[in-house]
Every structure is written in C-alpha cells, then in structure tokens.
Amino acid sequence: MIPFDFEYYKPDTIEDAIQLFNKLELDGKKPIYYGGGTEFISMARMYNKYTGAVIDVKGIPECNVFEFKNDNLIIGSAVTLTKIAEENPFPLLSLTVKRIADHTIQDKITLGGNLMGTIIYKEAILPLLLSNSEIVVQGDICKKTLKIMDLYDKKLQLADDEIIIQVIIDKKFLQLPYSHVKRTKNEKIDYPLITMAALNDNGKISVAFSGLCEHPIRSIDIEKILNNNSVSKDKRIKKSIDNIPYEILHDISGSSEYRKFILYGMLYELLNKFEEVS
Ligand SMILES: Cc1cc2nc3c(=O)[nH]c(=O)nc-3n(C[C@H](O)[C@H](O)[C@H](O)COP(=O)(O)OP(=O)(O)OC[C@H]3O[C@@H](n4cnc5c(N)ncnc54)[C@H](O)[C@@H]3O)c2cc1C
C-alpha cells in the first residue's frame, strides 16, 4: 500500500500537462510526471518517494507516437517496452528492453520512465546513446529537440517541470549489425552486473554500458581504442578497461575487479563477433 494520498491527473495535451505541473507546484504538491508508474509505486510503497500529485503522460497523443517520419523513427515517451519489442523497428533496442525486468513489468514500463528513473541502470538508453538519437523535451518556456549526448551527463539533464515527449532515431542506425549482452549475478531476470550494447557501422564499433559505473556510459575514447585495428585485441581491450572514464562499480553484485574480468571477456567476444561480420 502507498502510505500517503495523492491526486492523479491524465491531461490530453502537453500544454495542459505543463500548466497542471506549474499549478500543482505552486500549491505545494510537489508533482511528478507518471509513465508506467513502476518506479513511483515501488518507491512510494517503501517511503522512498513522496508526491501530492502525479501527472500521467499516457493521455498525450505526441507521447504515444510510434512511426517513421522522413528518415527517422519516432518513439513517444509513453510507449511501453513491450510495444517497442513487439514492433521491433530497431532490433538492438528491442533486445535491450526485452531484458529489462520481466514480461508483465515490460507491459507497464514506458520508454520515458526508464530514461528518467532514479535507478542507475536505465538500460533503454544504451541504443539511444549509440544511435546519437535526439530527445524532444517540452518545458514551461519552450519545446526543444536536443542530441542525446548534449542532454546526457550521467543522466538526462531535465528540469523537474520538463517532459520527454519523444525520441528520434535516424533510420540509418536501425539495421546496423549489433550486439547486446547482459550479464547478471545469478538469475536471467535481474539488474545487470554489466550490460553491453554495441553497433558496427561499416567496421567502426560503438559501444555503451550499463551496470559498469554509477550510470550508463558511452565513451568515444574507448571506441577509438577498440577501433585501432593496428593493435592486438588483447592490448586494445586492456587499454579500454584502463580508460573507463568513471569508477567501476563495486557492490553486492560484484567487485570492480570482478566486473573488469567479466568486461574483458565481453569485449573479446564482441571483437570476434564483429570481425566475423566484416
Ligand atoms: C522488478 C523490476 C526489475 C527491473 N529491472 C530493471 C533492469 O534490470 N534494468 C533497467 O534499466 N530497469 C529495470 N527496471 C525498471 C526501472 O526500475 C523502473 O521501474 C522503470 O524504468 C520506470 O519506468 P516507468 O515507465 O514505470 O516510470 P515511472 O515510475 O512512471 O516514472 C519514473 C520516473 O520517470 C519520470 N518520468 C516518467 N515519464 C516521464 C516523461 N515522459 N518525461 C519526464 N519524466 C518522466 C517520473 O517522474 C519518475 O521520476 C525494473 C523494474 C522492476 C519493477
């Protein structure tokens, strides 16, 4: 049971959502946006999150878009992980979201909720980082479309009143050769020890990780090291691991040394796999 009362709103337009947010904020309700509610509900039950009002974005048509327009795939923030996996326009994204939680929960979790959750893993972001996707955001003042790498610094840097409306992915990334590997401590359905997603764009590998550090990462420096084919695989991988730009996680799932050991094997398999492709 959630140990406090809160108001529930489901506006039909983005403008109404923003206006509601401002009004509820002024009323001291500390409003939050609501996607699938899986994080909000579990945190509220554990007394880890309080709000006097939630604003459900699932009634906003733009947040439910799932379509191709010009040379882009557009996915609304209220689209569920199940829908993304079933429609399957971007196989790397499908594979990634199919390994988040279980089937029942995937039916609830929205793309926007996974990207904006407080959980450190946010695995759906990995293919978006690799495909240089754009994020459409609406705030009180304006609507903006930003490259994900310009918006992402350990997390998507949004103000409290801003809503993710959509994600835009350039078609050219959708059918590139890809790899997705999720290693967990024990069970198949679990938080990642390390999840690695990668694309191979005409021999150039791009790679992103969740579970390795305190937040998902994509490092251009690591990609340069991995793509330097004049150096042996073993040396490239060891140098990549030495150049992870943030501290490697050390928690109950595994020590940082264990994660480095696992990562070595994952990168070795990745280089071998992409060697076969090219
Ligand atoms: C058992 C279980 C296992 C899980 N395992 C994993 C895992 O291994 N890897 C992983 O990555 N995730 C995992 N998750 C999912 C993760 O923990 C969150 O529950 C989920 O991503 C939240 O999505 P939601 O749509 O339910 O968001 P909500 O709970 O509705 O919202 C989450 C946050 O996002 C904000 N938000 C939602 N939509 C928007 C929007 N459009 N614009 C701006 N802000 C928004 C909300 O205000 C809130 O702060 C797991 C969840 C469960 C329950």
PDB file of C-alpha atoms and ligand atoms in Angstrom, residues 32-40 49 57 77 99-101 105 108-110 112-114 116-117 119 121-123 158 162-164 182 190-192, ligand 1:
ATOM      1  CA  ILE A  32       5.794  14.389 -10.740  1.00  0.00           C
ATOM      2  CA  TYR A  33       5.177  13.026 -14.227  1.00  0.00           C
ATOM      3  CA  TYR A  34       3.980   9.447 -14.402  1.00  0.00           C
ATOM      4  CA  GLY A  35       4.736   6.921 -17.146  1.00  0.00           C
ATOM      5  CA  GLY A  36       4.221   3.263 -16.229  1.00  0.00           C
ATOM      6  CA  GLY A  37       4.367   4.080 -12.531  1.00  0.00           C
ATOM      7  CA  THR A  38       6.527   1.022 -11.760  1.00  0.00           C
ATOM      8  CA  GLU A  39       9.262   3.038 -10.106  1.00  0.00           C
ATOM      9  CA  PHE A  40       7.000   5.581  -8.484  1.00  0.00           C
ATOM     10  CA  LYS A  49       9.268   8.880  -2.725  1.00  0.00           C
ATOM     11  CA  VAL A  57       1.666  11.412 -19.681  1.00  0.00           C
ATOM     12  CA  SER A  77       7.902   8.578 -24.258  1.00  0.00           C
ATOM     13  CA  ARG A  99      15.996  -7.921 -20.865  1.00  0.00           C
ATOM     14  CA  ILE A 100      14.610  -5.239 -18.534  1.00  0.00           C
ATOM     15  CA  ALA A 101      12.576  -6.749 -15.651  1.00  0.00           C
ATOM     16  CA  ILE A 105       6.501  -5.300 -15.959  1.00  0.00           C
ATOM     17  CA  LYS A 108       3.895  -1.171 -17.885  1.00  0.00           C
ATOM     18  CA  ILE A 109       7.345   0.433 -18.123  1.00  0.00           C
ATOM     19  CA  THR A 110       7.469   3.308 -20.592  1.00  0.00           C
ATOM     20  CA  GLY A 112      10.357   7.901 -20.864  1.00  0.00           C
ATOM     21  CA  GLY A 113      10.074   6.341 -17.411  1.00  0.00           C
ATOM     22  CA  ASN A 114      13.091   4.104 -17.975  1.00  0.00           C
ATOM     23  CA  MET A 116      14.140   9.283 -16.355  1.00  0.00           C
ATOM     24  CA  GLY A 117      14.027   6.797 -13.494  1.00  0.00           C
ATOM     25  CA  ILE A 119      17.590   3.563 -10.953  1.00  0.00           C
ATOM     26  CA  TYR A 121      20.809   1.183 -14.936  1.00  0.00           C
ATOM     27  CA  LYS A 122      18.336   2.828 -17.356  1.00  0.00           C
ATOM     28  CA  GLU A 123      19.256   0.207 -19.924  1.00  0.00           C
ATOM     29  CA  LEU A 158      15.930  17.856 -17.454  1.00  0.00           C
ATOM     30  CA  GLU A 162      10.150  19.241 -18.322  1.00  0.00           C
ATOM     31  CA  ILE A 163       8.547  16.267 -20.080  1.00  0.00           C
ATOM     32  CA  ILE A 164      10.253  13.954 -22.516  1.00  0.00           C
ATOM     33  CA  LYS A 182      23.580  -8.679 -20.344  1.00  0.00           C
ATOM     34  CA  ASP A 190      17.969  -9.301 -12.638  1.00  0.00           C
ATOM     35  CA  TYR A 191      19.730  -5.959 -12.605  1.00  0.00           C
ATOM     36  CA  PRO A 192      22.860  -6.062 -14.734  1.00  0.00           C
TER      37      PRO A 192
HETATM   38  C1  LIG B   1      11.302  -5.913 -10.727  1.00  0.00           C
HETATM   39  C2  LIG B   1      11.890  -4.822 -11.601  1.00  0.00           C
HETATM   40  C3  LIG B   1      13.115  -5.049 -12.215  1.00  0.00           C
HETATM   41  C4  LIG B   1      13.678  -4.049 -13.021  1.00  0.00           C
HETATM   42  N1  LIG B   1      14.881  -4.297 -13.643  1.00  0.00           N
HETATM   43  C5  LIG B   1      15.441  -3.325 -14.415  1.00  0.00           C
HETATM   44  C6  LIG B   1      16.699  -3.545 -15.058  1.00  0.00           C
HETATM   45  O1  LIG B   1      17.342  -4.597 -14.918  1.00  0.00           O
HETATM   46  N2  LIG B   1      17.186  -2.538 -15.844  1.00  0.00           N
HETATM   47  C7  LIG B   1      16.517  -1.355 -16.015  1.00  0.00           C
HETATM   48  O2  LIG B   1      17.022  -0.488 -16.731  1.00  0.00           O
HETATM   49  N3  LIG B   1      15.322  -1.139 -15.428  1.00  0.00           N
HETATM   50  C8  LIG B   1      14.774  -2.082 -14.646  1.00  0.00           C
HETATM   51  N4  LIG B   1      13.551  -1.869 -14.059  1.00  0.00           N
HETATM   52  C9  LIG B   1      12.795  -0.659 -14.417  1.00  0.00           C
HETATM   53  C10 LIG B   1      13.092   0.543 -13.552  1.00  0.00           C
HETATM   54  O3  LIG B   1      13.494   0.217 -12.255  1.00  0.00           O
HETATM   55  C11 LIG B   1      11.880   1.466 -13.472  1.00  0.00           C
HETATM   56  O4  LIG B   1      10.856   0.839 -12.706  1.00  0.00           O
HETATM   57  C12 LIG B   1      11.268   1.835 -14.801  1.00  0.00           C
HETATM   58  O5  LIG B   1      12.263   2.150 -15.721  1.00  0.00           O
HETATM   59  C13 LIG B   1      10.349   3.048 -14.636  1.00  0.00           C
HETATM   60  O6  LIG B   1       9.554   3.208 -15.785  1.00  0.00           O
HETATM   61  P1  LIG B   1       8.040   3.715 -15.651  1.00  0.00           P
HETATM   62  O7  LIG B   1       7.543   3.985 -17.003  1.00  0.00           O
HETATM   63  O8  LIG B   1       7.255   2.787 -14.821  1.00  0.00           O
HETATM   64  O9  LIG B   1       8.307   5.104 -14.901  1.00  0.00           O
HETATM   65  P2  LIG B   1       7.545   5.831 -13.705  1.00  0.00           P
HETATM   66  O10 LIG B   1       7.627   5.026 -12.444  1.00  0.00           O
HETATM   67  O11 LIG B   1       6.206   6.281 -14.149  1.00  0.00           O
HETATM   68  O12 LIG B   1       8.490   7.122 -13.592  1.00  0.00           O
HETATM   69  C14 LIG B   1       9.872   7.002 -13.283  1.00  0.00           C
HETATM   70  C15 LIG B   1      10.470   8.426 -13.259  1.00  0.00           C
HETATM   71  O13 LIG B   1      10.480   8.967 -14.569  1.00  0.00           O
HETATM   72  C16 LIG B   1       9.766  10.210 -14.622  1.00  0.00           C
HETATM   73  N5  LIG B   1       9.081  10.240 -15.925  1.00  0.00           N
HETATM   74  C17 LIG B   1       8.270   9.271 -16.447  1.00  0.00           C
HETATM   75  N6  LIG B   1       7.903   9.603 -17.699  1.00  0.00           N
HETATM   76  C18 LIG B   1       8.469  10.808 -17.957  1.00  0.00           C
HETATM   77  C19 LIG B   1       8.462  11.676 -19.096  1.00  0.00           C
HETATM   78  N7  LIG B   1       7.790  11.377 -20.222  1.00  0.00           N
HETATM   79  N8  LIG B   1       9.160  12.852 -19.033  1.00  0.00           N
HETATM   80  C20 LIG B   1       9.845  13.157 -17.916  1.00  0.00           C
HETATM   81  N9  LIG B   1       9.904  12.381 -16.819  1.00  0.00           N
HETATM   82  C21 LIG B   1       9.228  11.212 -16.838  1.00  0.00           C
HETATM   83  C22 LIG B   1       8.823  10.181 -13.431  1.00  0.00           C
HETATM   84  O14 LIG B   1       8.511  11.477 -12.976  1.00  0.00           O
HETATM   85  C23 LIG B   1       9.653   9.406 -12.413  1.00  0.00           C
HETATM   86  O15 LIG B   1      10.558  10.265 -11.763  1.00  0.00           O
HETATM   87  C24 LIG B   1      12.990  -2.821 -13.225  1.00  0.00           C
HETATM   88  C25 LIG B   1      11.766  -2.590 -12.584  1.00  0.00           C
HETATM   89  C26 LIG B   1      11.212  -3.568 -11.778  1.00  0.00           C
HETATM   90  C27 LIG B   1       9.893  -3.278 -11.112  1.00  0.00           C
END
